[in-house]
PDB file of C-alpha atoms in Angstrom:
ATOM      1  CA  ALA A 225     118.905  24.336 152.059  1.00 79.00           C
ATOM      2  CA  GLN A 226     119.141  22.558 148.778  1.00 88.00           C
ATOM      3  CA  SER A 227     121.660  24.191 146.390  1.00 94.00           C
ATOM      4  CA  VAL A 228     123.496  23.815 143.065  1.00 97.00           C
ATOM      5  CA  THR A 229     126.829  26.048 142.677  1.00 97.00           C
ATOM      6  CA  GLN A 230     128.512  26.845 139.663  1.00 97.00           C
ATOM      7  CA  PRO A 231     131.593  28.536 140.636  1.00 97.00           C
ATOM      8  CA  ASP A 232     132.758  29.763 137.073  1.00 96.00           C
ATOM      9  CA  ILE A 233     130.464  32.723 135.849  1.00 96.00           C
ATOM     10  CA  HIS A 234     132.589  32.774 132.431  1.00 96.00           C
ATOM     11  CA  ILE A 235     134.823  30.380 130.519  1.00 97.00           C
ATOM     12  CA  THR A 236     136.700  31.240 127.440  1.00 97.00           C
ATOM     13  CA  VAL A 237     138.162  28.344 125.494  1.00 97.00           C
ATOM     14  CA  SER A 238     139.721  28.253 122.181  1.00 97.00           C
ATOM     15  CA  GLU A 239     137.910  26.150 119.401  1.00 97.00           C
ATOM     16  CA  GLY A 240     139.440  22.613 119.455  1.00 97.00           C
ATOM     17  CA  ALA A 241     140.467  22.606 123.259  1.00 98.00           C
ATOM     18  CA  SER A 242     138.771  20.571 126.100  1.00 98.00           C
ATOM     19  CA  LEU A 243     136.014  22.142 128.331  1.00 98.00           C
ATOM     20  CA  GLU A 244     135.229  21.372 131.627  1.00 98.00           C
ATOM     21  CA  LEU A 245     132.448  23.177 133.778  1.00 98.00           C
ATOM     22  CA  ARG A 246     132.328  22.728 137.230  1.00 98.00           C
ATOM     23  CA  CYS A 247     128.940  22.200 139.259  1.00 98.00           C
ATOM     24  CA  ASN A 248     128.872  21.477 142.953  1.00 97.00           C
ATOM     25  CA  TYR A 249     125.592  20.486 144.776  1.00 96.00           C
ATOM     26  CA  SER A 250     124.323  20.479 148.568  1.00 95.00           C
ATOM     27  CA  TYR A 251     121.403  18.260 149.144  1.00 93.00           C
ATOM     28  CA  GLY A 252     120.539  16.116 152.347  1.00 87.00           C
ATOM     29  CA  ALA A 253     120.573  12.980 149.827  1.00 88.00           C
ATOM     30  CA  THR A 254     121.877  12.622 146.260  1.00 88.00           C
ATOM     31  CA  PRO A 255     119.679  14.582 143.842  1.00 92.00           C
ATOM     32  CA  TYR A 256     118.859  14.359 140.357  1.00 92.00           C
ATOM     33  CA  LEU A 257     121.472  16.127 138.656  1.00 95.00           C
ATOM     34  CA  PHE A 258     121.182  17.738 135.224  1.00 95.00           C
ATOM     35  CA  TRP A 259     122.990  19.891 133.076  1.00 97.00           C
ATOM     36  CA  TYR A 260     121.190  22.260 130.273  1.00 96.00           C
ATOM     37  CA  VAL A 261     122.370  24.918 127.693  1.00 96.00           C
ATOM     38  CA  GLN A 262     120.542  27.931 126.660  1.00 94.00           C
ATOM     39  CA  SER A 263     121.845  29.480 123.627  1.00 90.00           C
ATOM     40  CA  PRO A 264     120.719  33.241 122.885  1.00 82.00           C
ATOM     41  CA  GLY A 265     117.474  33.729 122.384  1.00 77.00           C
ATOM     42  CA  GLN A 266     116.724  30.301 122.662  1.00 81.00           C
ATOM     43  CA  GLY A 267     114.877  27.864 125.299  1.00 85.00           C
ATOM     44  CA  LEU A 268     116.491  25.478 127.659  1.00 91.00           C
ATOM     45  CA  GLN A 269     118.007  22.269 126.245  1.00 92.00           C
ATOM     46  CA  LEU A 270     118.758  19.104 128.239  1.00 92.00           C
ATOM     47  CA  LEU A 271     122.200  18.113 127.401  1.00 96.00           C
ATOM     48  CA  LEU A 272     122.143  15.090 130.012  1.00 95.00           C
ATOM     49  CA  LYS A 273     121.060  13.573 133.585  1.00 93.00           C
ATOM     50  CA  TYR A 274     122.176  11.537 136.111  1.00 94.00           C
ATOM     51  CA  PHE A 275     119.957   9.584 138.804  1.00 89.00           C
ATOM     52  CA  SER A 276     121.638   6.512 139.489  1.00 87.00           C
ATOM     53  CA  GLY A 277     124.250   3.869 138.430  1.00 88.00           C
ATOM     54  CA  ASP A 278     127.155   4.786 136.172  1.00 90.00           C
ATOM     55  CA  THR A 279     128.539   7.763 137.105  1.00 93.00           C
ATOM     56  CA  LEU A 280     129.890   8.735 134.071  1.00 97.00           C
ATOM     57  CA  VAL A 281     126.978   9.873 131.881  1.00 97.00           C
ATOM     58  CA  GLN A 282     127.072  11.023 128.195  1.00 97.00           C
ATOM     59  CA  GLY A 283     124.958  13.547 126.914  1.00 96.00           C
ATOM     60  CA  ILE A 284     123.900  15.484 123.556  1.00 96.00           C
ATOM     61  CA  LYS A 285     126.316  17.299 121.327  1.00 95.00           C
ATOM     62  CA  GLY A 286     129.426  15.602 122.573  1.00 97.00           C
ATOM     63  CA  PHE A 287     128.941  16.340 126.309  1.00 98.00           C
ATOM     64  CA  GLU A 288     129.815  14.112 129.033  1.00 98.00           C
ATOM     65  CA  ALA A 289     129.492  14.579 132.809  1.00 98.00           C
ATOM     66  CA  GLU A 290     130.981  12.975 136.141  1.00 97.00           C
ATOM     67  CA  PHE A 291     128.976  12.242 139.201  1.00 97.00           C
ATOM     68  CA  LYS A 292     131.632  12.355 142.188  1.00 96.00           C
ATOM     69  CA  ARG A 293     129.934  11.903 145.395  1.00 94.00           C
ATOM     70  CA  SER A 294     133.062  12.584 147.681  1.00 94.00           C
ATOM     71  CA  GLN A 295     133.372  15.780 146.030  1.00 96.00           C
ATOM     72  CA  SER A 296     129.516  16.543 145.772  1.00 96.00           C
ATOM     73  CA  SER A 297     130.252  17.366 141.924  1.00 97.00           C
ATOM     74  CA  PHE A 298     129.031  17.046 138.701  1.00 98.00           C
ATOM     75  CA  ASN A 299     130.994  18.469 136.333  1.00 98.00           C
ATOM     76  CA  LEU A 300     130.646  18.479 132.458  1.00 98.00           C
ATOM     77  CA  ARG A 301     132.986  17.962 130.029  1.00 98.00           C
ATOM     78  CA  LYS A 302     133.829  18.083 126.473  1.00 98.00           C
ATOM     79  CA  PRO A 303     136.764  16.599 124.937  1.00 97.00           C
ATOM     80  CA  SER A 304     136.774  19.498 121.679  1.00 98.00           C
ATOM     81  CA  VAL A 305     135.085  22.459 121.766  1.00 98.00           C
ATOM     82  CA  HIS A 306     133.398  23.880 118.813  1.00 97.00           C
ATOM     83  CA  TRP A 307     132.203  27.453 118.051  1.00 96.00           C
ATOM     84  CA  SER A 308     128.742  26.520 118.232  1.00 95.00           C
ATOM     85  CA  ASP A 309     128.938  25.568 121.826  1.00 97.00           C
ATOM     86  CA  ALA A 310     129.231  29.162 123.001  1.00 96.00           C
ATOM     87  CA  ALA A 311     126.153  29.379 125.057  1.00 97.00           C
ATOM     88  CA  GLU A 312     125.161  29.472 128.849  1.00 96.00           C
ATOM     89  CA  TYR A 313     125.157  26.168 130.941  1.00 98.00           C
ATOM     90  CA  PHE A 314     123.049  25.706 133.806  1.00 97.00           C
ATOM     91  CA  CYS A 315     123.651  22.909 136.395  1.00 98.00           C
ATOM     92  CA  ALA A 316     120.256  21.872 138.034  1.00 96.00           C
ATOM     93  CA  GLY A 317     119.178  19.227 140.795  1.00 94.00           C
ATOM     94  CA  ALA A 318     115.910  17.768 141.910  1.00 92.00           C
ATOM     95  CA  ASN A 319     114.951  15.731 144.980  1.00 89.00           C
ATOM     96  CA  ARG A 320     114.524  12.010 144.239  1.00 86.00           C
ATOM     97  CA  GLY A 321     111.268  11.017 143.635  1.00 79.00           C
ATOM     98  CA  GLY A 322     108.483  12.935 141.511  1.00 73.00           C
ATOM     99  CA  GLY A 323     106.859  16.050 142.047  1.00 75.00           C
ATOM    100  CA  ASN A 324     110.075  17.745 143.190  1.00 85.00           C
ATOM    101  CA  LYS A 325     111.205  21.570 142.126  1.00 89.00           C
ATOM    102  CA  LEU A 326     114.341  21.893 140.030  1.00 92.00           C
ATOM    103  CA  THR A 327     117.098  24.279 141.437  1.00 94.00           C
ATOM    104  CA  PHE A 328     119.587  25.947 139.244  1.00 96.00           C
ATOM    105  CA  GLY A 329     122.976  27.193 139.630  1.00 97.00           C
ATOM    106  CA  THR A 330     123.839  30.585 138.723  1.00 96.00           C
ATOM    107  CA  GLY A 331     125.330  29.582 135.193  1.00 97.00           C
ATOM    108  CA  THR A 332     128.537  29.585 133.472  1.00 97.00           C
ATOM    109  CA  GLN A 333     128.813  31.631 130.172  1.00 97.00           C
ATOM    110  CA  LEU A 334     131.083  29.660 127.616  1.00 97.00           C
ATOM    111  CA  LYS A 335     132.700  31.964 125.046  1.00 97.00           C
ATOM    112  CA  VAL A 336     134.636  30.220 122.181  1.00 97.00           C
ATOM    113  CA  GLU A 337     137.303  31.980 120.544  1.00 97.00           C
ATOM    114  CA  LEU A 338     137.930  30.809 117.156  1.00 91.00           C
TER     115      LEU A 338
ATOM    116  CA  SER B  24     109.284  13.272 126.606  1.00 80.00           C
ATOM    117  CA  ALA B  25     106.418  15.843 126.524  1.00 89.00           C
ATOM    118  CA  VAL B  26     106.174  19.018 124.415  1.00 92.00           C
ATOM    119  CA  ILE B  27     105.333  22.321 125.836  1.00 95.00           C
ATOM    120  CA  SER B  28     103.517  25.134 124.017  1.00 96.00           C
ATOM    121  CA  GLN B  29     104.134  28.771 125.402  1.00 97.00           C
ATOM    122  CA  LYS B  30     102.753  31.643 124.524  1.00 97.00           C
ATOM    123  CA  PRO B  31     102.882  34.784 123.972  1.00 97.00           C
ATOM    124  CA  SER B  32     106.750  34.249 122.811  1.00 96.00           C
ATOM    125  CA  ARG B  33     107.479  37.780 123.886  1.00 96.00           C
ATOM    126  CA  ASP B  34     105.352  41.413 124.723  1.00 98.00           C
ATOM    127  CA  ILE B  35     106.102  44.645 125.468  1.00 98.00           C
ATOM    128  CA  CYS B  36     103.745  45.973 127.854  1.00 97.00           C
ATOM    129  CA  GLN B  37     103.076  49.449 129.866  1.00 98.00           C
ATOM    130  CA  ARG B  38     103.402  49.627 133.486  1.00 97.00           C
ATOM    131  CA  GLY B  39     100.558  49.154 135.652  1.00 98.00           C
ATOM    132  CA  THR B  40      98.841  46.499 133.409  1.00 98.00           C
ATOM    133  CA  SER B  41      98.717  42.379 133.590  1.00 98.00           C
ATOM    134  CA  LEU B  42     100.148  40.017 131.133  1.00 98.00           C
ATOM    135  CA  THR B  43      98.633  36.470 131.051  1.00 98.00           C
ATOM    136  CA  ILE B  44     101.057  33.442 129.996  1.00 98.00           C
ATOM    137  CA  GLN B  45      99.704  30.401 128.772  1.00 98.00           C
ATOM    138  CA  CYS B  46     101.324  26.735 128.617  1.00 97.00           C
ATOM    139  CA  GLN B  47      99.623  24.071 127.229  1.00 98.00           C
ATOM    140  CA  VAL B  48     101.239  20.508 127.768  1.00 96.00           C
ATOM    141  CA  ASP B  49     100.548  17.340 125.087  1.00 95.00           C
ATOM    142  CA  SER B  50     100.259  14.935 127.879  1.00 92.00           C
ATOM    143  CA  GLN B  51      98.818  14.886 131.242  1.00 92.00           C
ATOM    144  CA  VAL B  52     101.097  15.887 134.262  1.00 90.00           C
ATOM    145  CA  THR B  53     100.537  16.306 137.929  1.00 88.00           C
ATOM    146  CA  MET B  54     102.766  19.310 138.488  1.00 90.00           C
ATOM    147  CA  MET B  55     103.508  22.364 136.122  1.00 94.00           C
ATOM    148  CA  PHE B  56     106.292  24.612 137.194  1.00 96.00           C
ATOM    149  CA  TRP B  57     106.844  28.270 136.738  1.00 98.00           C
ATOM    150  CA  TYR B  58     110.078  30.377 136.664  1.00 97.00           C
ATOM    151  CA  ARG B  59     111.272  33.901 135.968  1.00 98.00           C
ATOM    152  CA  GLN B  60     114.738  34.607 134.302  1.00 95.00           C
ATOM    153  CA  GLN B  61     115.967  38.020 135.094  1.00 96.00           C
ATOM    154  CA  PRO B  62     118.227  39.559 132.455  1.00 92.00           C
ATOM    155  CA  GLY B  63     121.786  37.700 132.645  1.00 89.00           C
ATOM    156  CA  GLN B  64     120.541  35.702 135.705  1.00 92.00           C
ATOM    157  CA  SER B  65     119.662  32.331 136.103  1.00 94.00           C
ATOM    158  CA  LEU B  66     116.222  30.693 136.538  1.00 95.00           C
ATOM    159  CA  THR B  67     114.538  31.004 139.761  1.00 96.00           C
ATOM    160  CA  LEU B  68     111.309  29.199 140.536  1.00 96.00           C
ATOM    161  CA  ILE B  69     108.220  31.258 141.433  1.00 98.00           C
ATOM    162  CA  ALA B  70     105.824  28.477 142.301  1.00 97.00           C
ATOM    163  CA  THR B  71     104.626  24.999 141.513  1.00 95.00           C
ATOM    164  CA  ALA B  72     100.962  24.532 140.334  1.00 94.00           C
ATOM    165  CA  ASN B  73      98.905  21.105 141.116  1.00 88.00           C
ATOM    166  CA  GLN B  74      95.453  20.780 139.320  1.00 83.00           C
ATOM    167  CA  GLY B  75      92.782  21.053 141.957  1.00 81.00           C
ATOM    168  CA  SER B  76      94.529  22.937 144.421  1.00 84.00           C
ATOM    169  CA  GLU B  77      96.404  26.544 144.775  1.00 89.00           C
ATOM    170  CA  ALA B  78      99.727  26.887 143.811  1.00 94.00           C
ATOM    171  CA  THR B  79     102.596  26.925 145.989  1.00 95.00           C
ATOM    172  CA  TYR B  80     104.926  30.001 145.855  1.00 97.00           C
ATOM    173  CA  GLU B  81     108.536  30.001 146.781  1.00 96.00           C
ATOM    174  CA  SER B  82     109.755  33.063 148.906  1.00 95.00           C
ATOM    175  CA  GLY B  83     109.569  36.142 147.362  1.00 96.00           C
ATOM    176  CA  PHE B  84     106.725  35.509 145.171  1.00 98.00           C
ATOM    177  CA  VAL B  85     103.237  35.975 146.157  1.00 97.00           C
ATOM    178  CA  ILE B  86      99.691  35.115 144.689  1.00 97.00           C
ATOM    179  CA  ASP B  87      98.371  38.677 144.279  1.00 97.00           C
ATOM    180  CA  LYS B  88     101.608  39.214 142.039  1.00 98.00           C
ATOM    181  CA  PHE B  89     101.602  36.087 140.198  1.00 98.00           C
ATOM    182  CA  PRO B  90      98.097  34.489 140.122  1.00 97.00           C
ATOM    183  CA  ILE B  91      98.366  31.254 138.645  1.00 97.00           C
ATOM    184  CA  SER B  92      95.368  28.540 137.235  1.00 95.00           C
ATOM    185  CA  ARG B  93      95.733  25.259 136.773  1.00 94.00           C
ATOM    186  CA  PRO B  94      92.452  24.071 135.097  1.00 92.00           C
ATOM    187  CA  ASN B  95      93.167  20.527 134.106  1.00 93.00           C
ATOM    188  CA  LEU B  96      96.180  18.319 133.689  1.00 93.00           C
ATOM    189  CA  THR B  97      97.581  19.711 130.540  1.00 95.00           C
ATOM    190  CA  PHE B  98      97.031  23.433 130.824  1.00 95.00           C
ATOM    191  CA  SER B  99      98.030  26.390 133.300  1.00 96.00           C
ATOM    192  CA  THR B 100      98.526  30.005 133.181  1.00 97.00           C
ATOM    193  CA  LEU B 101     100.592  32.658 134.892  1.00 98.00           C
ATOM    194  CA  THR B 102      99.798  36.288 135.179  1.00 98.00           C
ATOM    195  CA  VAL B 103     102.226  38.944 135.869  1.00 98.00           C
ATOM    196  CA  SER B 104     100.060  41.696 137.519  1.00 98.00           C
ATOM    197  CA  ASN B 105     100.322  45.582 137.814  1.00 98.00           C
ATOM    198  CA  MET B 106     103.580  45.075 136.206  1.00 98.00           C
ATOM    199  CA  SER B 107     106.886  47.393 136.452  1.00 97.00           C
ATOM    200  CA  PRO B 108     110.132  47.704 134.248  1.00 97.00           C
ATOM    201  CA  GLU B 109     111.668  45.293 137.327  1.00 97.00           C
ATOM    202  CA  ASP B 110     109.165  42.574 136.083  1.00 98.00           C
ATOM    203  CA  SER B 111     110.990  42.629 132.516  1.00 98.00           C
ATOM    204  CA  SER B 112     112.090  39.037 132.246  1.00 97.00           C
ATOM    205  CA  ILE B 113     111.885  35.665 130.609  1.00 96.00           C
ATOM    206  CA  TYR B 114     109.255  33.258 132.070  1.00 97.00           C
ATOM    207  CA  LEU B 115     109.233  29.681 131.548  1.00 97.00           C
ATOM    208  CA  CYS B 116     107.012  26.867 132.524  1.00 97.00           C
ATOM    209  CA  SER B 117     108.232  23.549 133.186  1.00 96.00           C
ATOM    210  CA  VAL B 118     107.053  20.052 133.785  1.00 93.00           C
ATOM    211  CA  GLU B 119     109.217  16.847 134.980  1.00 87.00           C
ATOM    212  CA  ASP B 120     109.479  13.804 132.818  1.00 79.00           C
ATOM    213  CA  GLY B 121     109.273  10.329 134.469  1.00 70.00           C
ATOM    214  CA  GLN B 122     109.039  11.881 137.963  1.00 67.00           C
ATOM    215  CA  GLY B 123     112.080  13.701 137.130  1.00 64.00           C
ATOM    216  CA  ARG B 124     114.056  10.886 136.365  1.00 69.00           C
ATOM    217  CA  ASN B 125     114.051  11.793 132.630  1.00 73.00           C
ATOM    218  CA  GLY B 126     114.525  15.606 133.244  1.00 81.00           C
ATOM    219  CA  TYR B 127     112.217  18.489 133.124  1.00 90.00           C
ATOM    220  CA  THR B 128     110.766  19.894 129.944  1.00 92.00           C
ATOM    221  CA  PHE B 129     110.845  23.888 129.208  1.00 94.00           C
ATOM    222  CA  GLY B 130     108.571  25.748 127.285  1.00 95.00           C
ATOM    223  CA  SER B 131     110.291  27.867 125.013  1.00 94.00           C
ATOM    224  CA  GLY B 132     109.868  30.951 127.259  1.00 95.00           C
ATOM    225  CA  THR B 133     107.608  34.025 126.937  1.00 97.00           C
ATOM    226  CA  ARG B 134     110.115  37.475 127.039  1.00 96.00           C
ATOM    227  CA  LEU B 135     108.405  40.331 128.761  1.00 98.00           C
ATOM    228  CA  THR B 136     109.381  43.810 128.330  1.00 98.00           C
ATOM    229  CA  VAL B 137     107.556  46.306 130.618  1.00 98.00           C
ATOM    230  CA  VAL B 138     107.931  50.017 129.714  1.00 97.00           C
TER     231      VAL B 138
END
């Protein structure tokens, strides 16, 4: 069955420190992969997406993610975290082609210490 | 990308009653997706709604509890029926952009509290 796994439920980093959030996927073929952010009381915002080509993708708010087929991973990174980055981060995947559902990981709650 | 208007944004309902949530999209889309996010949890797909056919429900979700309408290519409703406190969640609708390649757009969500 298709699945997306986020091993870290909670992560705390200091403001200005680097960040890496882990995501692993299990699909029959390489899926479309996404990272979303959900701030308290807010909706879901797409940070970045991968569907093919360059394995390092750039997103909004200074985030990037690297697709590694050999590790079935799509980890999210940011070189310097800001206090406003505190939020819930979701990795998600979908089979290629249209009309396919999006499957979410369990989410990682990011806390930023000032 | 598509813009989704979802309402109501929140509601407090008595147990045993029903609530209908509406999603309006600013462009025609083939499929709409309905998700539930229980408190402190991730998003779980309830069903996929195609225009002109019955919705497809995920395991653990049934039509009697979550009836869905999809009367045209820009609109869908989800009803949460015979509510209990366990139905207290955020409900979100979603559409795919560019056959998924551009991501999936979400409505702002309906925060439901059942008392």
